[in-house]
Amino acid sequence: MRIATYIISIIALVICVFNVSKIDFQAPLENESFTAIITAIAAACAILIASLLRISKKVDRVVKTKV
């Protein structure tokens, strides 16, 4: 499970960087820039969720070893 969360995080990071490069900072809320912003935010959320899953699994392992 840990490897899957790392792979998901790496893919989401690549998507986030790609979409940030597509944002037109002169008009960030128009046409393709808006789509790029939404997709970059979604990728950042995916990274956050994968990180939370990794942390919760780590806490679960620590609790199981102490019991």
PDB file of C-alpha atoms in Angstrom:
ATOM      1  CA  MET A   1       0.000   0.000   0.000  1.00  0.00           C
ATOM      2  CA  ARG A   2       2.885   2.340   0.772  1.00  0.00           C
ATOM      3  CA  ILE A   3       4.332   1.949  -2.722  1.00  0.00           C
ATOM      4  CA  ALA A   4       0.931   2.671  -4.286  1.00  0.00           C
ATOM      5  CA  THR A   5       0.598   5.922  -2.342  1.00  0.00           C
ATOM      6  CA  TYR A   6       4.076   7.003  -3.438  1.00  0.00           C
ATOM      7  CA  ILE A   7       3.241   6.237  -7.071  1.00  0.00           C
ATOM      8  CA  ILE A   8      -0.039   8.160  -6.804  1.00  0.00           C
ATOM      9  CA  SER A   9       1.801  11.097  -5.233  1.00  0.00           C
ATOM     10  CA  ILE A  10       4.432  11.156  -7.978  1.00  0.00           C
ATOM     11  CA  ILE A  11       1.818  11.014 -10.742  1.00  0.00           C
ATOM     12  CA  ALA A  12      -0.195  13.771  -9.070  1.00  0.00           C
ATOM     13  CA  LEU A  13       2.938  15.897  -8.697  1.00  0.00           C
ATOM     14  CA  VAL A  14       3.725  15.517 -12.399  1.00  0.00           C
ATOM     15  CA  ILE A  15       0.150  16.480 -13.293  1.00  0.00           C
ATOM     16  CA  CYS A  16       0.298  19.462 -10.946  1.00  0.00           C
ATOM     17  CA  VAL A  17       3.588  20.755 -12.388  1.00  0.00           C
ATOM     18  CA  PHE A  18       2.345  20.256 -15.941  1.00  0.00           C
ATOM     19  CA  ASN A  19      -0.847  22.186 -15.275  1.00  0.00           C
ATOM     20  CA  VAL A  20       0.895  25.014 -13.448  1.00  0.00           C
ATOM     21  CA  SER A  21       3.071  25.431 -16.530  1.00  0.00           C
ATOM     22  CA  LYS A  22      -0.099  25.767 -18.651  1.00  0.00           C
ATOM     23  CA  ILE A  23      -1.518  28.682 -16.617  1.00  0.00           C
ATOM     24  CA  ASP A  24      -1.502  32.024 -18.400  1.00  0.00           C
ATOM     25  CA  PHE A  25      -0.737  34.452 -15.581  1.00  0.00           C
ATOM     26  CA  GLN A  26      -1.975  37.415 -17.630  1.00  0.00           C
ATOM     27  CA  ALA A  27      -5.504  35.963 -17.640  1.00  0.00           C
ATOM     28  CA  PRO A  28      -5.559  33.099 -15.131  1.00  0.00           C
ATOM     29  CA  LEU A  29      -9.328  32.629 -14.998  1.00  0.00           C
ATOM     30  CA  GLU A  30     -10.028  32.352 -18.720  1.00  0.00           C
ATOM     31  CA  ASN A  31     -10.228  29.370 -21.082  1.00  0.00           C
ATOM     32  CA  GLU A  32      -7.472  26.758 -20.654  1.00  0.00           C
ATOM     33  CA  SER A  33      -5.892  28.552 -17.709  1.00  0.00           C
ATOM     34  CA  PHE A  34      -8.997  28.000 -15.608  1.00  0.00           C
ATOM     35  CA  THR A  35      -8.979  24.289 -16.455  1.00  0.00           C
ATOM     36  CA  ALA A  36      -5.285  24.116 -15.586  1.00  0.00           C
ATOM     37  CA  ILE A  37      -5.914  25.781 -12.216  1.00  0.00           C
ATOM     38  CA  ILE A  38      -8.739  23.371 -11.365  1.00  0.00           C
ATOM     39  CA  THR A  39      -6.661  20.354 -12.399  1.00  0.00           C
ATOM     40  CA  ALA A  40      -3.625  21.571 -10.444  1.00  0.00           C
ATOM     41  CA  ILE A  41      -5.790  21.997  -7.338  1.00  0.00           C
ATOM     42  CA  ALA A  42      -7.221  18.499  -7.836  1.00  0.00           C
ATOM     43  CA  ALA A  43      -3.708  17.059  -8.155  1.00  0.00           C
ATOM     44  CA  ALA A  44      -2.650  18.860  -4.982  1.00  0.00           C
ATOM     45  CA  CYS A  45      -5.660  17.347  -3.203  1.00  0.00           C
ATOM     46  CA  ALA A  46      -4.651  13.893  -4.435  1.00  0.00           C
ATOM     47  CA  ILE A  47      -1.159  14.424  -3.012  1.00  0.00           C
ATOM     48  CA  LEU A  48      -2.674  15.498   0.307  1.00  0.00           C
ATOM     49  CA  ILE A  49      -4.992  12.483   0.453  1.00  0.00           C
ATOM     50  CA  ALA A  50      -2.166  10.060  -0.383  1.00  0.00           C
ATOM     51  CA  SER A  51       0.008  11.645   2.308  1.00  0.00           C
ATOM     52  CA  LEU A  52      -2.787  11.355   4.862  1.00  0.00           C
ATOM     53  CA  LEU A  53      -3.251   7.698   3.951  1.00  0.00           C
ATOM     54  CA  ARG A  54       0.481   7.047   4.402  1.00  0.00           C
ATOM     55  CA  ILE A  55       0.483   8.795   7.786  1.00  0.00           C
ATOM     56  CA  SER A  56      -2.627   6.958   8.996  1.00  0.00           C
ATOM     57  CA  LYS A  57      -1.127   3.603   8.006  1.00  0.00           C
ATOM     58  CA  LYS A  58       2.083   4.502   9.856  1.00  0.00           C
ATOM     59  CA  VAL A  59       0.119   5.426  12.987  1.00  0.00           C
ATOM     60  CA  ASP A  60      -1.826   2.178  12.681  1.00  0.00           C
ATOM     61  CA  ARG A  61       1.424   0.176  12.553  1.00  0.00           C
ATOM     62  CA  VAL A  62       2.798   1.995  15.612  1.00  0.00           C
ATOM     63  CA  VAL A  63      -0.392   1.392  17.589  1.00  0.00           C
ATOM     64  CA  LYS A  64      -0.429  -2.302  16.671  1.00  0.00           C
ATOM     65  CA  THR A  65       3.179  -2.789  17.799  1.00  0.00           C
ATOM     66  CA  LYS A  66       2.529  -1.114  21.163  1.00  0.00           C
ATOM     67  CA  VAL A  67      -0.545  -3.230  21.932  1.00  0.00           C
TER      68      VAL A  67
END
